[in-house]
Amino acid sequence: MENVRELFHTMTKRLGLLDRNCCTVGGIELSLVQSHILYEIDRMNEPSMQQVADALAIDITTFSRQIQTLVKMNLVKKTPYPQDRRVYILSLTPEGKYVTAKIDAEVNEYLGEVFSHMSEFERETVLRSIRLLNECMAKSSVCCKPLF
Amino acid sequence: MENVRELFHTMTKRLGLLDRNCCTVGGIELSLVQSHILYEIDRMNEPSMQQVADALAIDITTFSRQIQTLVKMNLVKKTPYPQDRRVYILSLTPEGKYVTAKIDAEVNEYLGEVFSHMSEFERETVLRSIRLLNECMAKSSVCCKPLF
DNA sequence: CCTTTTATTTGTAATATGCAAATATTTATT
DNA sequence: AATAAATATTTGCATATTACAAATAAAAGG
């Protein structure tokens, strides 16, 4: 199957770099992990700690401390969940929303630039390919299946 | 541009998980970073410390210590470079080669399984898409350009 | 020669990680 | 209802990772 792994390796390396370069907003500097946490919280619907940690495959104890940091930075809010008092619901503060949106815009701008080197047809093909790849990864029993 | 970032986010998250799950060979447990270092050393031609660190965009001081660990684990060999005595050439020990090959096989097996959920045509399309994407990222001035 | 640049290592301090155990609360079982 | 088992989250602790600044050593330039 030729150099498939190299293809993927190159891609993830570059996308990872892009991701890393998009972690600074104004005066605030985030780690990659922190930026991913904000992204997930924004995307999920009133998630609990455990749910976000699972979605990111981060150990819950590490996650707990990361959240403490993000709360101190005033980017994340922890709300006790009345129906189950063991649980905390996570949400973004206005500042957290702003930062997350800013990062999102930056990533999208970069991706837009990358796609600007393609024709409309190529762009559609690439996006369809990634969608298909994601579906197949979800189907696969080897790795991602149990989590997503 | 729709949910492009989400598409990429999902993909990199899953590929990252796959990568993480492929770091244990026999009794040896590697961190993700260490597995990437072995991969790069294997791929590059008699690289120096600096070259590998640059390729992986790892800070050279961090890299230096990672290499010390890998040398202690008997996976990597550092050879002084006669033409420039500041430089060390990195290579894999037989054990390092074995571990690297094993990881490679495991990753490829997983990728093969993912692709098994596609038709031949889809598979070709996806691989062509990733190749194209890599080319366009290389062209882009926003992020990866200077490094690769 | 002497200064500057480059490759690598070490000092040090901050941060991240994850296992084990603690705490609090809910659910299940008797 | 009382007790046991399960779940969500936090802390203790030991280790690993990270990166800036400075040290060392060798090469290159003037």
PDB file of N, CA, C and O in Angstrom, chain A residues 78-106:
ATOM      1  N   LYS A  78     -17.647  26.677  35.524  1.00  0.00           N
ATOM      2  CA  LYS A  78     -18.141  25.394  36.024  1.00  0.00           C
ATOM      3  C   LYS A  78     -19.432  25.622  36.786  1.00  0.00           C
ATOM      4  O   LYS A  78     -19.440  26.338  37.778  1.00  0.00           O
ATOM      5  N   THR A  79     -20.494  24.976  36.340  1.00  0.00           N
ATOM      6  CA  THR A  79     -21.784  25.149  36.985  1.00  0.00           C
ATOM      7  C   THR A  79     -22.240  23.830  37.581  1.00  0.00           C
ATOM      8  O   THR A  79     -22.283  22.832  36.879  1.00  0.00           O
ATOM      9  N   PRO A  80     -22.575  23.834  38.874  1.00  0.00           N
ATOM     10  CA  PRO A  80     -23.095  22.598  39.468  1.00  0.00           C
ATOM     11  C   PRO A  80     -24.377  22.192  38.769  1.00  0.00           C
ATOM     12  O   PRO A  80     -25.187  23.036  38.390  1.00  0.00           O
ATOM     13  N   TYR A  81     -24.551  20.905  38.621  1.00  0.00           N
ATOM     14  CA  TYR A  81     -25.683  20.371  37.892  1.00  0.00           C
ATOM     15  C   TYR A  81     -26.702  19.865  38.901  1.00  0.00           C
ATOM     16  O   TYR A  81     -26.459  18.876  39.602  1.00  0.00           O
ATOM     17  N   PRO A  82     -27.851  20.527  39.014  1.00  0.00           N
ATOM     18  CA  PRO A  82     -28.819  20.212  40.077  1.00  0.00           C
ATOM     19  C   PRO A  82     -29.287  18.760  40.060  1.00  0.00           C
ATOM     20  O   PRO A  82     -29.413  18.137  41.111  1.00  0.00           O
ATOM     21  N   GLN A  83     -29.520  18.211  38.864  1.00  0.00           N
ATOM     22  CA  GLN A  83     -30.061  16.851  38.765  1.00  0.00           C
ATOM     23  C   GLN A  83     -29.095  15.797  39.309  1.00  0.00           C
ATOM     24  O   GLN A  83     -29.507  14.696  39.657  1.00  0.00           O
ATOM     25  N   ASP A  84     -27.813  16.119  39.308  1.00  0.00           N
ATOM     26  CA  ASP A  84     -26.816  15.166  39.820  1.00  0.00           C
ATOM     27  C   ASP A  84     -25.669  15.968  40.417  1.00  0.00           C
ATOM     28  O   ASP A  84     -24.827  16.497  39.690  1.00  0.00           O
ATOM     29  N   ARG A  85     -25.660  16.024  41.733  1.00  0.00           N
ATOM     30  CA  ARG A  85     -24.742  16.974  42.349  1.00  0.00           C
ATOM     31  C   ARG A  85     -23.285  16.546  42.349  1.00  0.00           C
ATOM     32  O   ARG A  85     -22.423  17.277  42.824  1.00  0.00           O
ATOM     33  N   ARG A  86     -22.996  15.370  41.748  1.00  0.00           N
ATOM     34  CA  ARG A  86     -21.589  15.031  41.546  1.00  0.00           C
ATOM     35  C   ARG A  86     -21.020  15.777  40.345  1.00  0.00           C
ATOM     36  O   ARG A  86     -19.817  15.962  40.215  1.00  0.00           O
ATOM     37  N   VAL A  87     -21.926  16.198  39.467  1.00  0.00           N
ATOM     38  CA  VAL A  87     -21.536  16.662  38.133  1.00  0.00           C
ATOM     39  C   VAL A  87     -21.372  18.174  38.066  1.00  0.00           C
ATOM     40  O   VAL A  87     -22.118  18.919  38.701  1.00  0.00           O
ATOM     41  N   TYR A  88     -20.391  18.614  37.290  1.00  0.00           N
ATOM     42  CA  TYR A  88     -20.287  20.017  36.906  1.00  0.00           C
ATOM     43  C   TYR A  88     -20.462  20.152  35.410  1.00  0.00           C
ATOM     44  O   TYR A  88     -19.896  19.385  34.630  1.00  0.00           O
ATOM     45  N   ILE A  89     -21.266  21.137  35.032  1.00  0.00           N
ATOM     46  CA  ILE A  89     -21.456  21.446  33.619  1.00  0.00           C
ATOM     47  C   ILE A  89     -20.457  22.523  33.230  1.00  0.00           C
ATOM     48  O   ILE A  89     -20.273  23.509  33.952  1.00  0.00           O
ATOM     49  N   LEU A  90     -19.813  22.337  32.098  1.00  0.00           N
ATOM     50  CA  LEU A  90     -18.820  23.304  31.624  1.00  0.00           C
ATOM     51  C   LEU A  90     -19.410  24.207  30.555  1.00  0.00           C
ATOM     52  O   LEU A  90     -20.210  23.773  29.727  1.00  0.00           O
ATOM     53  N   SER A  91     -19.013  25.453  30.610  1.00  0.00           N
ATOM     54  CA  SER A  91     -19.396  26.378  29.546  1.00  0.00           C
ATOM     55  C   SER A  91     -18.304  27.426  29.390  1.00  0.00           C
ATOM     56  O   SER A  91     -17.452  27.575  30.255  1.00  0.00           O
ATOM     57  N   LEU A  92     -18.366  28.141  28.282  1.00  0.00           N
ATOM     58  CA  LEU A  92     -17.392  29.201  28.049  1.00  0.00           C
ATOM     59  C   LEU A  92     -17.912  30.507  28.622  1.00  0.00           C
ATOM     60  O   LEU A  92     -19.097  30.822  28.502  1.00  0.00           O
ATOM     61  N   THR A  93     -17.030  31.260  29.250  1.00  0.00           N
ATOM     62  CA  THR A  93     -17.381  32.624  29.647  1.00  0.00           C
ATOM     63  C   THR A  93     -17.413  33.476  28.387  1.00  0.00           C
ATOM     64  O   THR A  93     -16.950  33.050  27.326  1.00  0.00           O
ATOM     65  N   PRO A  94     -17.946  34.700  28.467  1.00  0.00           N
ATOM     66  CA  PRO A  94     -17.894  35.583  27.291  1.00  0.00           C
ATOM     67  C   PRO A  94     -16.472  35.705  26.760  1.00  0.00           C
ATOM     68  O   PRO A  94     -16.244  35.616  25.551  1.00  0.00           O
ATOM     69  N   GLU A  95     -15.520  35.865  27.665  1.00  0.00           N
ATOM     70  CA  GLU A  95     -14.128  35.962  27.220  1.00  0.00           C
ATOM     71  C   GLU A  95     -13.677  34.661  26.551  1.00  0.00           C
ATOM     72  O   GLU A  95     -12.979  34.685  25.534  1.00  0.00           O
ATOM     73  N   GLY A  96     -14.092  33.542  27.122  1.00  0.00           N
ATOM     74  CA  GLY A  96     -13.764  32.252  26.526  1.00  0.00           C
ATOM     75  C   GLY A  96     -14.364  32.101  25.141  1.00  0.00           C
ATOM     76  O   GLY A  96     -13.731  31.583  24.221  1.00  0.00           O
ATOM     77  N   LYS A  97     -15.603  32.576  25.003  1.00  0.00           N
ATOM     78  CA  LYS A  97     -16.257  32.528  23.691  1.00  0.00           C
ATOM     79  C   LYS A  97     -15.493  33.365  22.670  1.00  0.00           C
ATOM     80  O   LYS A  97     -15.304  32.973  21.526  1.00  0.00           O
ATOM     81  N   TYR A  98     -15.068  34.534  23.139  1.00  0.00           N
ATOM     82  CA  TYR A  98     -14.344  35.433  22.247  1.00  0.00           C
ATOM     83  C   TYR A  98     -13.055  34.784  21.766  1.00  0.00           C
ATOM     84  O   TYR A  98     -12.752  34.748  20.570  1.00  0.00           O
ATOM     85  N   VAL A  99     -12.291  34.265  22.720  1.00  0.00           N
ATOM     86  CA  VAL A  99     -11.022  33.623  22.389  1.00  0.00           C
ATOM     87  C   VAL A  99     -11.243  32.451  21.428  1.00  0.00           C
ATOM     88  O   VAL A  99     -10.543  32.303  20.426  1.00  0.00           O
ATOM     89  N   THR A 100     -12.235  31.627  21.749  1.00  0.00           N
ATOM     90  CA  THR A 100     -12.515  30.454  20.920  1.00  0.00           C
ATOM     91  C   THR A 100     -12.906  30.858  19.501  1.00  0.00           C
ATOM     92  O   THR A 100     -12.445  30.259  18.522  1.00  0.00           O
ATOM     93  N   ALA A 101     -13.732  31.887  19.397  1.00  0.00           N
ATOM     94  CA  ALA A 101     -14.150  32.352  18.071  1.00  0.00           C
ATOM     95  C   ALA A 101     -12.954  32.891  17.295  1.00  0.00           C
ATOM     96  O   ALA A 101     -12.824  32.680  16.088  1.00  0.00           O
ATOM     97  N   LYS A 102     -12.099  33.585  18.006  1.00  0.00           N
ATOM     98  CA  LYS A 102     -10.915  34.170  17.378  1.00  0.00           C
ATOM     99  C   LYS A 102     -10.001  33.069  16.823  1.00  0.00           C
ATOM    100  O   LYS A 102      -9.515  33.155  15.696  1.00  0.00           O
ATOM    101  N   ILE A 103      -9.781  32.044  17.643  1.00  0.00           N
ATOM    102  CA  ILE A 103      -8.955  30.919  17.190  1.00  0.00           C
ATOM    103  C   ILE A 103      -9.610  30.245  15.991  1.00  0.00           C
ATOM    104  O   ILE A 103      -8.963  29.941  14.997  1.00  0.00           O
ATOM    105  N   ASP A 104     -10.921  30.049  16.090  1.00  0.00           N
ATOM    106  CA  ASP A 104     -11.649  29.428  15.002  1.00  0.00           C
ATOM    107  C   ASP A 104     -11.461  30.213  13.706  1.00  0.00           C
ATOM    108  O   ASP A 104     -11.188  29.638  12.650  1.00  0.00           O
ATOM    109  N   ALA A 105     -11.571  31.519  13.815  1.00  0.00           N
ATOM    110  CA  ALA A 105     -11.415  32.365  12.623  1.00  0.00           C
ATOM    111  C   ALA A 105     -10.019  32.230  12.040  1.00  0.00           C
ATOM    112  O   ALA A 105      -9.839  32.153  10.821  1.00  0.00           O
ATOM    113  N   GLU A 106      -9.049  32.166  12.943  1.00  0.00           N
ATOM    114  CA  GLU A 106      -7.663  32.077  12.478  1.00  0.00           C
ATOM    115  C   GLU A 106      -7.427  30.748  11.754  1.00  0.00           C
ATOM    116  O   GLU A 106      -6.822  30.723  10.682  1.00  0.00           O
TER     117      GLU A 106
END
